[in-house]
Short mmCIF file of C-alpha atoms in Angstrom, two decimals:
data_model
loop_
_atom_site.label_atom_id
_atom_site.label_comp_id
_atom_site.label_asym_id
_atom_site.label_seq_id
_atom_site.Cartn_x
_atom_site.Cartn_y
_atom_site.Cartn_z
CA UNK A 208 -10.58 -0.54 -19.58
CA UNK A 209 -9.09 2.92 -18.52
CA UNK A 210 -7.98 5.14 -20.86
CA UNK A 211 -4.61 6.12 -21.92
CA UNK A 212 -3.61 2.58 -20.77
CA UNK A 213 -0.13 1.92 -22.26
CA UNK A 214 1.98 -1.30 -22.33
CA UNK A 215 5.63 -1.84 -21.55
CA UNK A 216 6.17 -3.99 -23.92
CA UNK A 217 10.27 -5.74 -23.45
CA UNK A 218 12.15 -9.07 -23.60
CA UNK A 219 14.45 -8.37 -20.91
CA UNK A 220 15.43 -10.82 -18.55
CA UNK A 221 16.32 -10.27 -14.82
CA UNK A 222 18.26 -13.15 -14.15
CA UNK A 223 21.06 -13.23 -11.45
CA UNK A 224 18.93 -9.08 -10.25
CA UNK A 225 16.97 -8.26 -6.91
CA UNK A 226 14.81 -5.71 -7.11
CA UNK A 227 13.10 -4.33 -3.58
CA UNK A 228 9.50 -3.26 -3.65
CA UNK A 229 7.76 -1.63 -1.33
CA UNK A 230 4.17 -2.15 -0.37
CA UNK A 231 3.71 -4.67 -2.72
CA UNK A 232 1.40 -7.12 -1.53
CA UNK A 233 -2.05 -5.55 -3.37
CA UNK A 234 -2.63 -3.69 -6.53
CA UNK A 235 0.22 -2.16 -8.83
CA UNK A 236 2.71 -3.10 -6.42
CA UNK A 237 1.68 -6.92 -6.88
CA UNK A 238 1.66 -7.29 -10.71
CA UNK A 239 4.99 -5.27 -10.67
CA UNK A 240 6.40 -8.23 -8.52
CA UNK A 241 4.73 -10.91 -10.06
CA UNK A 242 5.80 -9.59 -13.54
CA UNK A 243 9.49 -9.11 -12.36
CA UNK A 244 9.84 -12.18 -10.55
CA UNK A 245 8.26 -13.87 -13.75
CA UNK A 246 11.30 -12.95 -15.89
CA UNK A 247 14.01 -14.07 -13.34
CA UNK A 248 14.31 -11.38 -10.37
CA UNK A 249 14.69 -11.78 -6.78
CA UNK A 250 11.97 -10.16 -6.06
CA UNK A 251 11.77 -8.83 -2.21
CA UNK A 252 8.72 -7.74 -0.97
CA UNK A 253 8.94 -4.92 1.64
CA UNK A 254 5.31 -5.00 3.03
CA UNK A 255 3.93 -3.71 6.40
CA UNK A 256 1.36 -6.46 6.46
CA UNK A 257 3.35 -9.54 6.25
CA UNK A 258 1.38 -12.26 6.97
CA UNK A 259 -0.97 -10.49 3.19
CA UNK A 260 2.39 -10.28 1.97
CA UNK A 261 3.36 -14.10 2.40
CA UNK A 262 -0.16 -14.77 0.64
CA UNK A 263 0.49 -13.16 -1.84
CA UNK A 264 4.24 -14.37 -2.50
CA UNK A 265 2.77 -17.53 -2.29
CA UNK A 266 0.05 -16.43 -5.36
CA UNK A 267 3.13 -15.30 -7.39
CA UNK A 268 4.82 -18.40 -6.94
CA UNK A 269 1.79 -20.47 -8.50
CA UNK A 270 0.58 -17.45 -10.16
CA UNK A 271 3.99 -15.78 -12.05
CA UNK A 272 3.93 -13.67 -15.29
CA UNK A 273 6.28 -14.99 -17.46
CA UNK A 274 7.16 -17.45 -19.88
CA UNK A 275 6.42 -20.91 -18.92
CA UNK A 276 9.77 -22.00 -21.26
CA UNK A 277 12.29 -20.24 -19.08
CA UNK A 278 13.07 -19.62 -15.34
CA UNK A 279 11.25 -17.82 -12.88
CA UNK A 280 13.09 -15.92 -9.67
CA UNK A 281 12.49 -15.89 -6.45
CA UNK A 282 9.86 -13.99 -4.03
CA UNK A 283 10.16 -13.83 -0.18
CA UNK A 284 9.11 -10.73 2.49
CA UNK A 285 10.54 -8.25 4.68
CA UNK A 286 8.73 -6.49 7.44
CA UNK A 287 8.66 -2.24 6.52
CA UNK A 288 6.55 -0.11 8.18
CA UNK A 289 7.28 3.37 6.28
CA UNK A 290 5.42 4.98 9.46
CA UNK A 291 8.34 3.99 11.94
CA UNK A 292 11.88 4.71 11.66
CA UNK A 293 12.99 2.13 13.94
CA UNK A 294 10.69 -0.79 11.41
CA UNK A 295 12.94 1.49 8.28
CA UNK A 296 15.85 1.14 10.15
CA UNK A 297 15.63 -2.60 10.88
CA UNK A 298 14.39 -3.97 7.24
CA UNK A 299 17.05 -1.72 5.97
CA UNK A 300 19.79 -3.04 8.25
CA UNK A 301 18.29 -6.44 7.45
CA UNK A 302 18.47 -6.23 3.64
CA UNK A 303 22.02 -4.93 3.85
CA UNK A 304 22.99 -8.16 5.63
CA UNK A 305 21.35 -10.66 3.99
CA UNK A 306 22.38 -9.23 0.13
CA UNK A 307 25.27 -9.14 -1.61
CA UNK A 308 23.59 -6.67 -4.34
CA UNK A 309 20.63 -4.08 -4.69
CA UNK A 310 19.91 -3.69 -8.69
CA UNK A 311 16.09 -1.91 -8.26
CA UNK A 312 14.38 -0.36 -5.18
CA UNK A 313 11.29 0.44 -6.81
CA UNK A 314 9.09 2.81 -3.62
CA UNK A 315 5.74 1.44 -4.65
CA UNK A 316 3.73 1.98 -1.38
CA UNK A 317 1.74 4.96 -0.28
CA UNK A 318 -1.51 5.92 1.39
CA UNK A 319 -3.68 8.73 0.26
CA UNK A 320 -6.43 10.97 1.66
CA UNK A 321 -6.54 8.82 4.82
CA UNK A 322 -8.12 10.68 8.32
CA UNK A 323 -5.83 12.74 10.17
CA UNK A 324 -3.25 10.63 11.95
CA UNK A 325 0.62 10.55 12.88
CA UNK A 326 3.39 8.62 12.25
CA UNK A 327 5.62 6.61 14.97
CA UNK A 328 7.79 9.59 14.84
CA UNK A 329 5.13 12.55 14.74
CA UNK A 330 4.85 13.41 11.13
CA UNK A 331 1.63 13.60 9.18
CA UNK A 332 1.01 9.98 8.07
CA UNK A 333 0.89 10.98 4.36
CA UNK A 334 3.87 13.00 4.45
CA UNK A 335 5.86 10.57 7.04
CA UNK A 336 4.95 7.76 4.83
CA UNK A 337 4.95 8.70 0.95
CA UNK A 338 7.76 10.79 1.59
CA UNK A 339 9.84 10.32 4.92
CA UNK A 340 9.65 6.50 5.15
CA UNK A 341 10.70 6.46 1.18
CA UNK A 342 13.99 8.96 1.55
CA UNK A 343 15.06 7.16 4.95
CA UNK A 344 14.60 3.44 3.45
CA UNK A 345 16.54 4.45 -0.06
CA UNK A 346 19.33 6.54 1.61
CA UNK A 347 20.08 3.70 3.83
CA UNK A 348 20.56 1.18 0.75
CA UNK A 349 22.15 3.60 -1.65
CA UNK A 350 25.78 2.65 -0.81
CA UNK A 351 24.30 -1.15 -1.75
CA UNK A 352 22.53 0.20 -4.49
CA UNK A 353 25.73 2.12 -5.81
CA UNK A 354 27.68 -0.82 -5.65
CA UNK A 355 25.76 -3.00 -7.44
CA UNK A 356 25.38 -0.52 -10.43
CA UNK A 357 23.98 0.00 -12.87
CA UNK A 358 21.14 -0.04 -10.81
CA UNK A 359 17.89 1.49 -10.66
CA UNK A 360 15.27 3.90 -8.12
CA UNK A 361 11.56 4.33 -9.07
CA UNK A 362 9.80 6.45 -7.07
CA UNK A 363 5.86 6.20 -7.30
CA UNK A 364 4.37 9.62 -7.81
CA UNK A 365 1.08 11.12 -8.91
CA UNK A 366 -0.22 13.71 -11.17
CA UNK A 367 -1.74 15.43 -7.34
CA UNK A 368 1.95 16.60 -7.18
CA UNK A 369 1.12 19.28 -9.91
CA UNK A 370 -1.18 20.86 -7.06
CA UNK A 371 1.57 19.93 -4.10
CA UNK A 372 2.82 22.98 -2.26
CA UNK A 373 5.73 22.26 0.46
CA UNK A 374 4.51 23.82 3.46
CA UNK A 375 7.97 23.69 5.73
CA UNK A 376 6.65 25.86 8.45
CA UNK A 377 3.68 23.44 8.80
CA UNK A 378 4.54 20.41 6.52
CA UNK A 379 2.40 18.22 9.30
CA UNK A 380 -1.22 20.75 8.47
CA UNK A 381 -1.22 20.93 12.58
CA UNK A 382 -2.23 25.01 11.61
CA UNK A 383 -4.96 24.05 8.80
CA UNK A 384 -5.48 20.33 8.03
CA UNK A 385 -6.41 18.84 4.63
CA UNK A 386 -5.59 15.28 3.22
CA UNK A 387 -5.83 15.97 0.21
CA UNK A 388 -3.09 19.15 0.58
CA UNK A 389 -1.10 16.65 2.46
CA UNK A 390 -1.01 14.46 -0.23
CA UNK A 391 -0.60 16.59 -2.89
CA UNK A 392 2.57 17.88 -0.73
CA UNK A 393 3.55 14.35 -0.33
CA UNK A 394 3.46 13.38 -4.00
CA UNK A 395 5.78 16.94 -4.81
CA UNK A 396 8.21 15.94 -2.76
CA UNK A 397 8.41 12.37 -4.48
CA UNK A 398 9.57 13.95 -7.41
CA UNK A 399 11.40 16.78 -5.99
CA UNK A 400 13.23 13.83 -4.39
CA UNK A 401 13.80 11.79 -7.44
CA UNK A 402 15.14 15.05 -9.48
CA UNK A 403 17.56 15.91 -6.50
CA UNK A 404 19.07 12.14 -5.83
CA UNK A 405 19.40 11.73 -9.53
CA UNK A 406 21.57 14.68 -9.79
CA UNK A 407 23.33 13.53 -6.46
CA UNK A 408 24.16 9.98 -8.22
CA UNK A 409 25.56 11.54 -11.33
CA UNK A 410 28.41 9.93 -12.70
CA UNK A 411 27.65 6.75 -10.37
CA UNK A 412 25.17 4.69 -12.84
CA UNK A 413 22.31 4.62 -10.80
CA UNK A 414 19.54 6.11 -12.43
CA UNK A 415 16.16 7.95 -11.04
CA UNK A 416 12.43 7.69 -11.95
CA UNK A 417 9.16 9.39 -10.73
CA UNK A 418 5.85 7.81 -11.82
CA UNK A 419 2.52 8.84 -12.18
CA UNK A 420 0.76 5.73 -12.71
CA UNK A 421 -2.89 7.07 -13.66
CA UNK A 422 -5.87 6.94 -11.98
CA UNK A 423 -6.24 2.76 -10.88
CA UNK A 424 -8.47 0.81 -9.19
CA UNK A 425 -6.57 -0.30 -6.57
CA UNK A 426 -6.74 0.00 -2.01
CA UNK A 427 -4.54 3.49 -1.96
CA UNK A 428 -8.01 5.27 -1.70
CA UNK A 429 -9.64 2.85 1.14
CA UNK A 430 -9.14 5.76 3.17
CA UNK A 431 -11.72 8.04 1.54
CA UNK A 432 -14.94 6.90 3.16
CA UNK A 433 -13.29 7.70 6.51
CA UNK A 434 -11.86 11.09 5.53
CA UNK A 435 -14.88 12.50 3.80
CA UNK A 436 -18.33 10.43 3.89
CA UNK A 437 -19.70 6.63 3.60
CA UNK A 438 -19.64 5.91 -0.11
CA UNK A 439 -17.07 8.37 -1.22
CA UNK A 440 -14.69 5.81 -2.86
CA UNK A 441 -17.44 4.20 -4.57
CA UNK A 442 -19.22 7.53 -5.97
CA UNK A 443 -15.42 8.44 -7.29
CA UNK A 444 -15.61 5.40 -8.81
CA UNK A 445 -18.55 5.81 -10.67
CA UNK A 446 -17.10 9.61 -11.35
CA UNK A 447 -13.78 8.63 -12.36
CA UNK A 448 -14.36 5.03 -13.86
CA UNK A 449 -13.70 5.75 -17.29
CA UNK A 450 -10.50 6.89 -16.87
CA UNK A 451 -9.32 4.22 -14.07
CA UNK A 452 -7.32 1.77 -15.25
CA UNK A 453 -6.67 -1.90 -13.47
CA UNK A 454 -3.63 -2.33 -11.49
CA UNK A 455 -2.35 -4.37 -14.80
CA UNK A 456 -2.82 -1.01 -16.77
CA UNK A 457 -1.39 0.95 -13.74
CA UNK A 458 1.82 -0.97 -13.61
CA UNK A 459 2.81 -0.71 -17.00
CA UNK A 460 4.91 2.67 -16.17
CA UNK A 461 6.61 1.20 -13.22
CA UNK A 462 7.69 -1.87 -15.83
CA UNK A 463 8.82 0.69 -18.74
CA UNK A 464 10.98 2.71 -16.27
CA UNK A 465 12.41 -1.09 -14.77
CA UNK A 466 12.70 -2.57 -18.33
CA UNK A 467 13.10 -0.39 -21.32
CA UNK A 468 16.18 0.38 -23.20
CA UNK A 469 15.60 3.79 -23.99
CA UNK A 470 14.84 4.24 -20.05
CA UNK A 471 17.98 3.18 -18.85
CA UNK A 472 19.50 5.71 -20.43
CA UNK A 473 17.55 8.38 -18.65
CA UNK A 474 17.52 9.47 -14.93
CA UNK A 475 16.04 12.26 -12.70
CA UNK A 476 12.74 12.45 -15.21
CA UNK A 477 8.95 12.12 -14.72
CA UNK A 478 6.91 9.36 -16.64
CA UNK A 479 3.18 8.50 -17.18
CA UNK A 480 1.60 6.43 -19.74
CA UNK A 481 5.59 4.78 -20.55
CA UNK A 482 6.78 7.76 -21.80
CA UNK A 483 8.41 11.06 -19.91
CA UNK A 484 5.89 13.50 -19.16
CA UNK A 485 5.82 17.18 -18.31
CA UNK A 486 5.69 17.69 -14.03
CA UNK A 487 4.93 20.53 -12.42
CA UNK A 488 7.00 24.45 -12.64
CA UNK A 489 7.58 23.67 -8.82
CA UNK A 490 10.07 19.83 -9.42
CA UNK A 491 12.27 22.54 -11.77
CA UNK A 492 12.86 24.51 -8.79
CA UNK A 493 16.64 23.25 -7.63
CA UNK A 494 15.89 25.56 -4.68
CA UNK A 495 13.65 23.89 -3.30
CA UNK A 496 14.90 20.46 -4.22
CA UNK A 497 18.01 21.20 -2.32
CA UNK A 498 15.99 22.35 0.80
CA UNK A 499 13.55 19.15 1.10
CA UNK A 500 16.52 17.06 0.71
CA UNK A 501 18.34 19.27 3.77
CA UNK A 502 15.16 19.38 6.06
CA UNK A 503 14.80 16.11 5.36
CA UNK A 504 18.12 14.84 6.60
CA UNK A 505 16.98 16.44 9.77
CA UNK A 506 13.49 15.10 10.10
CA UNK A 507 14.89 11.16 9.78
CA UNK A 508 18.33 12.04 11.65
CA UNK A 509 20.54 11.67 8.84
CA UNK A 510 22.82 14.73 9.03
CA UNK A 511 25.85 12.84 9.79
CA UNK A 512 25.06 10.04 7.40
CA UNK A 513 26.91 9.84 3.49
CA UNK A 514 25.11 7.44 2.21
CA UNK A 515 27.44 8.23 -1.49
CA UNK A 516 30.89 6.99 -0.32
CA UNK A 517 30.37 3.55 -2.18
#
């Protein structure tokens, strides 16, 4: 059992909700969606693999967390590739369609440390995905997501973003390349994100969450054997096991922010172990908030887009 593993513990029911989470299909991502769907939710599944993803909506169906007395919700898939615009664009455009109503876009995927590669677009994978793929796929449901308020945005984060530095005059490392930099520079801007749409939503009842979900056992770090040597993710495993929790334990965060009382009266703050948590100096820094959101328009060709005239 890791340490510091708190439980969300709630009653709530989600009946009549959809919730959107993204890269759900393994790990935290999973027993959030099998939890939620368990208590009543929708429950769409915004995976890049989606023949993994149908496997495991099928597991959720036989396999739901929840009380056998009362109703479950419903699970299906959408294709998202966070590393392509045009995949963004299209599950976006998709899920606009085919839904009346957006009550929780939780942005649960990621990868970390992985070898040096490029999005479909040319950004730094880590950077493109964690961070790009995450603003582009909210901004273009946020008039939904207004709408259907009170609603909800959780943005998975990391305690790495107390190390993150945003590099804009080389925020792809194409001067001096390091994974983990890039994903420490991913994982700032995550919350640098959340703390600038919440105070962009003000007034409109959608609130804003960053998590740091604590070190879990999960496939984010299937990249580290490539990126440094054979055996690196199991010697960090053996290194960091105390403290790793199970993707049950890693959840729990995710759930409070979705669930709790005393969360939905909070926005634009950063949580770990189901409780708000100090982040770095640098996610104070309106500044710079204000700039990644700008540069940001630019880099997924949004300058012309409003997506707060719901």
């Amino acid at each position: 059992m890791g340490m510091s593993a708190s439980k969300a513990i709630n009653a709530s029911r989600l009946d009549g909700k959809t919730v959107i989470i993204t890269g759900c299909n393994t790990g935290i991502g999973k027993v959030t969606a099998q939890t939620l769907y368990g208590i009543g939710a929708k429950v769409i599944m915004a995976c890049r693999d989606v023949e993994k993803a149908e496997s495991t909506a099928t597991e959720i169906r036989q396999h739901p967390v929840a009380d056998p007395e009362k109703p479950h919700g419903e699970v299906l898939v959408k294709k998202l590739d966070l590393a392509s615009f045009k995949s963004i664009r299209e599950c976006a455009q998709e899920i606009n369609q085919s839904e009346s109503s957006i009550h929780m876009l939780i942005n649960n995927a990621g990868v970390m440390m992985c070898p040096k590669d490029q999005t479909e677009d040319g950004f730094e994978l880590q950077f493109g995905t964690n961070h790009l793929g995450h603003f582009l796929f909210t901004l273009l449901l946020l008039p939904k997501i207004i709408k259907s308020a009170p609603a909800k945005i959780i943005n998975l984060s990391s305690l790495a973003h107390e190390r993150g530095v945003i590099n804009f005059d080389d925020v792809n490392g194409e001067k001096t390349y390091s994974s983990i930099k890039q994903y420490q520079q991913s994982k700032l801007a995550n919350v640098l994100f959340t703390k600038e749409l919440a105070e962009r939503l003000e007034g409109k009842n959608v609130n804003v969450y960053a998590v740091h979900p604590g070190i879990v056992k999960t496939e984010l770090g299937r990249y580290m054997d490539d990126t440094y040597f054979t055996g690196a993710r199991f010697l960090a495993r053996i290194v960091f096991g105390w403290w790793m929790k199970t993707p049950e334990q890693g959840a729990q965060t995710t759930l409070y922010c979705a669930l709790d009382e005393t969360a939905a009266k909070e926005t634009g703050l950063y949580y770990s172990d189901c409780k708000v948590a100090k982040s770095a100096p640098l996610t104070h820094d309106k500044e710079l908030s204000k700039k990644l959101w700008t540069e940001s328009l630019k880099w997924t060709k949004l300058e012309d887009y409003d997506p707060f005239s719901a």
